XYZ file of C-alpha atoms in Angstrom:
319
model
C 121.060 79.977 34.161
C 122.284 82.354 36.833
C 119.407 84.487 38.145
C 121.283 85.763 41.191
C 120.798 89.393 40.138
C 116.996 88.995 40.478
C 116.124 89.760 44.090
C 112.861 90.128 45.995
C 112.052 92.988 48.338
C 113.936 93.318 51.615
C 115.514 96.164 53.557
C 118.902 94.986 52.303
C 117.749 95.032 48.679
C 116.447 98.592 49.042
C 119.785 99.663 50.512
C 121.573 97.935 47.628
C 119.352 99.767 45.149
C 120.066 103.162 46.690
C 123.794 102.391 46.860
C 123.802 101.343 43.199
C 122.056 104.566 42.153
C 124.535 106.585 44.232
C 127.395 104.897 42.359
C 125.847 106.159 39.082
C 124.854 102.658 38.015
C 121.541 101.193 36.832
C 118.844 99.171 38.560
C 115.613 97.587 37.328
C 112.489 97.617 39.467
C 108.724 97.171 39.380
C 106.221 99.962 38.914
C 102.445 99.753 38.626
C 102.757 100.301 34.849
C 105.756 98.306 33.526
C 109.228 97.503 34.882
C 111.647 100.417 34.799
C 115.378 100.830 34.193
C 116.457 103.578 36.556
C 119.349 105.932 37.185
C 120.177 109.118 39.063
C 118.421 111.841 37.055
C 121.122 114.368 38.004
C 124.048 112.304 36.663
C 125.153 112.564 33.022
C 127.206 109.381 33.412
C 124.291 107.370 34.790
C 121.805 108.641 32.214
C 124.258 107.873 29.414
C 124.194 104.266 30.612
C 120.411 104.120 30.153
C 120.681 105.249 26.545
C 123.544 102.865 25.758
C 121.967 99.862 27.548
C 118.678 100.360 25.735
C 120.122 101.596 22.440
C 117.614 104.401 22.903
C 117.605 107.436 20.584
C 118.805 110.468 22.525
C 115.985 112.581 21.095
C 113.600 110.485 23.238
C 113.383 112.082 26.727
C 112.999 110.177 29.992
C 110.523 110.441 32.857
C 111.788 111.691 36.229
C 110.110 109.754 39.029
C 109.527 111.635 42.268
C 108.047 110.877 45.682
C 105.612 113.819 45.750
C 104.792 117.073 43.985
C 107.128 118.991 46.317
C 110.085 117.008 44.976
C 108.854 117.601 41.420
C 108.654 121.343 41.996
C 112.304 121.504 43.014
C 113.039 120.995 39.338
C 110.064 122.402 37.414
C 107.405 125.086 37.635
C 104.038 124.208 39.061
C 100.795 125.209 37.379
C 97.202 125.241 38.516
C 96.610 122.210 36.320
C 99.637 120.289 37.600
C 98.478 120.754 41.194
C 95.031 119.506 40.251
C 96.407 116.483 38.410
C 98.787 115.627 41.245
C 96.026 115.914 43.846
C 93.728 113.693 41.783
C 95.993 111.073 40.206
C 99.272 110.910 42.166
C 100.627 108.503 43.149
C 99.591 106.780 39.952
C 100.121 106.261 36.224
C 100.081 109.923 35.154
C 103.185 111.681 33.845
C 103.094 115.472 33.576
C 105.063 117.623 31.147
C 106.079 120.899 32.826
C 108.589 123.690 32.199
C 111.985 123.185 33.787
C 113.593 125.550 36.251
C 116.944 126.847 35.012
C 120.074 125.222 36.428
C 117.938 122.645 38.213
C 120.636 119.967 38.243
C 118.739 117.483 36.071
C 120.917 115.999 33.328
C 120.169 117.516 29.934
C 120.238 113.961 28.583
C 117.090 113.236 30.617
C 115.154 116.002 28.908
C 116.745 115.637 25.456
C 117.778 119.304 25.765
C 114.151 120.428 25.867
C 112.900 123.256 28.079
C 110.314 120.852 29.478
C 110.591 117.890 31.822
C 108.412 114.799 32.392
C 107.620 113.997 36.048
C 105.640 111.223 37.732
C 104.936 109.935 41.238
C 104.589 106.158 40.763
C 102.239 104.016 42.842
C 104.501 101.131 43.825
C 105.752 100.631 47.373
C 109.158 99.268 46.334
C 109.925 102.061 43.893
C 108.504 104.741 46.206
C 110.776 103.574 49.032
C 113.814 103.714 46.747
C 113.028 107.274 45.618
C 112.335 108.389 49.178
C 115.649 107.062 50.502
C 117.598 108.271 47.463
C 115.990 111.719 47.880
C 116.479 112.615 44.226
C 114.469 111.921 41.075
C 115.072 108.576 39.406
C 114.966 108.793 35.613
C 113.512 105.601 34.206
C 112.181 104.337 30.897
C 110.890 100.785 30.481
C 113.510 98.119 31.185
C 113.920 96.738 27.664
C 115.914 97.303 24.508
C 114.450 100.344 22.763
C 111.587 99.403 20.460
C 111.039 95.979 22.024
C 107.935 94.876 23.906
C 107.827 96.476 27.357
C 108.533 94.202 30.361
C 105.878 93.451 32.963
C 107.842 90.933 35.063
C 111.381 90.698 36.417
C 112.036 87.739 34.113
C 111.133 89.870 31.090
C 113.865 92.294 32.190
C 116.320 89.426 32.537
C 115.433 88.267 29.012
C 116.429 91.728 27.758
C 119.633 92.348 29.725
C 120.635 89.157 31.544
C 123.553 89.660 33.919
C 124.450 93.053 32.446
C 122.309 94.495 35.236
C 123.603 93.956 38.750
C 120.177 94.314 40.333
C 116.680 93.450 39.112
C 114.101 93.789 41.884
C 111.231 91.329 41.528
C 107.929 92.826 42.619
C 105.630 90.449 40.738
C 103.633 91.220 37.606
C 102.870 94.855 36.865
C 99.308 95.811 37.759
C 98.446 98.074 34.820
C 100.603 96.420 32.154
C 101.077 99.492 29.941
C 102.962 102.748 30.365
C 101.622 105.857 32.082
C 99.358 108.455 30.528
C 101.478 111.486 29.553
C 99.790 114.879 29.918
C 101.056 118.334 29.002
C 100.131 120.279 32.154
C 101.629 123.625 31.180
C 98.363 125.228 30.046
C 94.786 125.498 31.225
C 93.595 122.239 29.664
C 95.272 118.834 29.834
C 96.767 117.719 26.511
C 97.425 113.995 26.137
C 100.781 113.156 24.550
C 100.479 109.408 25.253
C 97.360 107.461 26.177
C 97.600 105.169 29.177
C 95.736 103.714 32.175
C 94.259 107.096 33.154
C 91.807 107.703 30.328
C 90.369 110.853 28.794
C 87.020 110.067 30.423
C 88.592 109.704 33.870
C 90.372 113.035 33.549
C 87.333 114.918 32.240
C 85.002 113.420 34.845
C 87.294 114.100 37.798
C 88.657 117.500 36.749
C 85.663 118.836 34.825
C 88.050 120.013 32.107
C 88.114 119.352 28.378
C 90.988 117.049 27.449
C 92.840 117.834 24.236
C 95.093 115.506 22.276
C 98.405 116.102 20.514
C 99.692 112.737 19.364
C 101.193 113.719 15.999
C 103.836 116.379 16.511
C 107.015 117.389 14.727
C 109.217 117.266 17.828
C 109.334 114.412 20.349
C 108.275 116.111 23.591
C 107.648 113.063 25.759
C 108.395 109.344 25.997
C 106.251 107.018 23.897
C 105.895 109.236 20.846
C 108.299 107.433 18.511
C 106.380 105.941 15.594
C 107.688 102.351 15.888
C 107.608 101.047 19.428
C 106.637 98.053 21.614
C 107.473 95.618 18.798
C 107.903 91.827 18.966
C 110.354 90.026 16.686
C 107.481 88.603 14.639
C 105.201 90.582 12.389
C 102.174 91.837 14.314
C 98.931 92.015 12.335
C 96.163 93.977 14.055
C 92.365 94.107 13.705
C 92.275 90.496 12.480
C 88.831 88.891 12.478
C 90.240 85.593 11.209
C 93.490 83.811 11.905
C 95.822 82.766 9.095
C 98.002 79.697 8.657
C 101.256 79.506 10.587
C 100.034 82.287 12.880
C 99.388 82.782 16.555
C 96.269 84.648 17.607
C 95.652 87.146 20.373
C 91.914 87.298 20.894
C 89.515 89.434 22.869
C 86.219 88.383 24.451
C 84.449 86.017 21.981
C 86.797 86.762 19.066
C 88.826 83.541 19.082
C 89.696 80.906 16.444
C 87.429 77.897 16.026
C 88.351 74.469 17.352
C 89.974 73.460 14.062
C 92.726 76.047 14.548
C 95.969 74.193 15.276
C 98.090 77.169 16.289
C 98.445 78.846 19.643
C 95.809 81.351 20.767
C 95.452 83.459 23.895
C 92.593 85.684 25.045
C 93.399 89.149 26.405
C 90.128 89.105 28.350
C 87.435 86.464 28.039
C 84.797 88.764 29.540
C 85.821 91.808 27.499
C 87.419 93.756 30.361
C 89.734 96.344 28.806
C 91.739 96.867 32.009
C 92.449 93.133 32.109
C 93.361 93.234 28.418
C 95.848 96.056 29.060
C 97.424 94.156 31.954
C 97.832 91.044 29.757
C 98.873 92.759 26.523
C 102.679 92.843 26.683
C 102.969 89.581 28.621
C 100.926 87.682 26.038
C 102.704 89.267 23.071
C 106.043 88.276 24.600
C 104.803 84.721 25.120
C 103.507 84.298 21.561
C 106.704 85.822 20.199
C 108.613 82.743 21.437
C 106.684 79.987 19.633
C 107.234 78.723 16.074
C 104.489 80.720 14.362
C 105.450 83.199 11.657
C 103.375 86.107 12.911
C 100.952 87.230 15.617
C 97.441 88.232 14.614
C 95.424 90.361 17.039
C 91.647 90.720 17.276
C 90.064 94.180 17.039
C 90.069 95.991 20.387
C 87.258 98.448 21.227
C 88.542 101.993 20.785
C 87.225 103.508 24.011
C 88.524 103.962 27.546
C 91.862 102.252 28.032
C 91.236 100.512 24.703
C 92.554 103.700 23.080
C 95.899 103.139 24.840
C 95.917 99.444 23.891
C 95.311 100.294 20.228
C 98.033 102.948 20.345
C 100.552 100.317 21.501
C 99.353 97.789 18.910
C 99.504 100.295 16.048
C 103.071 101.285 16.913
C 104.096 97.638 17.354
C 102.657 96.725 13.948
C 104.753 99.265 11.996
């Protein structure tokens, strides 16, 4: 197969990425969460490509990635809470929902015609350099067909789009393995719209503020709120204490099949580390999705810390 569109970091590759964005075309790149499919956030033509490439519902807004809070505030209104979150967690896997400034130049397709906008400063040297040199926000969802399992390597992106993308930048496996925490930062207290690597406990401990949650809403206000999401081709069966016939098993800690089990089994984290489990989650689901088993059964995951985010992804994938 021809993998010539997968390229590793170099000054020339960064220049190619910026040039491609300037031409209103798409690129794929690593972030600390998952791989992203990016375009110029100010271009209707470029953003339309994201939706058509991914077959993504246009009611599902995109995240604008910025290089600092000053760039973010060119396009949206700052709040006391947003400044606190940015100071504490940026660069990093926190996306903030803020009110847009009028006539800010951001494509209405990015925000799904909402008055709000999602902004994030990612913690990845390759992506940060691209944004800095492009000097505009890069709108980017995960680099996969909408509803599929999110990609955590450049090869996962290639499996989704092949040569349809001119440039896939290989930055190795994603560190966090799941998408950013999304927080409504328009009020006095942070409201979580999507759980992620930055947990409720982290936010409350560092900010000394009560975190609220608003996961079931009538209107999609941020990425990651669609009911069915992150899904493999096979049926995913969660909270499985035992493994069935013709199944693969995704275990956790000591919850693994006995030696008589003839199928394929992987362990998200042998020592019960939830951060490790999150980093392995999508990669292992993708791997088990390729074998000859009929379904994938997943062990119960503790519902605390980042385990809340893991269970959120599993529940949506199992629909």
